[in-house]
C-alpha angles and dihedrals in degrees: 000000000000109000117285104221112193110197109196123201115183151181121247106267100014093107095243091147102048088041086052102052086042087057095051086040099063093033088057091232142128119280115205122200125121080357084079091062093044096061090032085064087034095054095040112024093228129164096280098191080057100042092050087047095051089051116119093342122118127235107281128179083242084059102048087049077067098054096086089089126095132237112203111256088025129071106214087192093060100080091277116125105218091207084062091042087053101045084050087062116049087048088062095054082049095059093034084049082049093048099051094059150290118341148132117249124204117217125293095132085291088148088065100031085055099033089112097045128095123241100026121140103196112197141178127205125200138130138239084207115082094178082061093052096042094053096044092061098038086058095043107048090021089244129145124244097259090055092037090053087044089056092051108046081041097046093047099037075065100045096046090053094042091053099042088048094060098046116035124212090018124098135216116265096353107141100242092078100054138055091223131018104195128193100218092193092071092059098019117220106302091041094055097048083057085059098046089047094045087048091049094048091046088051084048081057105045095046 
């Protein structure tokens, strides 16, 4: 059997990351998140304080202004843009990570880095409920409502440009772009890592 590789995008506060690791977990395979941008600087010795700011954020005028500096390997003055450089290359960790065997990948664009390959179960994790949500958030990281509905709107309002920036003409979340959309507040969390489980054993199956 070639690799199964499960990309996961998610709303804040929908539980896609610990869904996510669960998954992994009980599939006893890899989970990829920071550790994308880890082997990304490792394998490139790129500027890390740079290439964690640049992550799943989209282009901004704030952010040309930075591309004056210089990676090693790379000349940012020579009309190169770093932000693209380093998107570049953490795409190409993401496919290298999907080529070396079965995990689950968080975000970073990895449904679109990965559209042309086999075996990839592209999913997306949000919620209907925004109690769920909300509650979620205030017990995690010990904030009230007011702060934990700030985070969201702020945190997806990023990760809905950075995604839209990068590929024109396509929208965050919208169902076209995913095998499966899942409401994690029907199942909860555990509820919904026994469905992708069960989906990903069931498209080992079939396969």
């Amino acid at each position: 059997m070639k690799n199964i590789v499960i990309t996961i995008g998610r709303e804040y506060g929908s539980g896609g990351k610990y869904i996510g690791l669960k998954v992994a977990k009980k599939l006893n395979i890899p989970f990829y998140d920071k550790e994308i941008i880890n082997k990304t600087y490792e394998k490139n010795g790129c500027n890390y304080s740079k290439l964690n700011a640049y992550d799943e954020v989209k282009k901004t005028n704030f952010i040309k202004t930075l591309d004056l500096i210089n990676m090693n390997n790379y000349d940012a003055t020579n009309n190169n843009d770093l932000y693209d450089i380093y998107q570049k290359l953490i795409s190409d960790t993401i496919t290298e990570l999907a080529a070396s065997g079965s995990c689950v990948i968080l975000g970073r664009n990895s449904n679109n880095i990965l559209k042309n390959k086999k075996n990839v179960i592209n999913i997306f994790i949000y919620s209907n409920d925004l109690e769920f949500k909300l509650k979620r958030k205030m017990l995690l990281e010990n904030i009230d409502r007011n702060e934990a509905l700030k985070r969201l709107k702020k945190v997806d309002k990023q990760r809905r440009q950075y995604y839209q920036s990068i590929n024109k003409n396509k929208v965050w979340g919208n169902r076209y772009e995913y095998d499966f959309i899942i409401d994690s507040s029907v199942l909860d969390i555990d509820g919904t890592v026994d469905l992708i489980v069960d989906i990903y054993k069931k498209y080992e199956k079939k396969n």
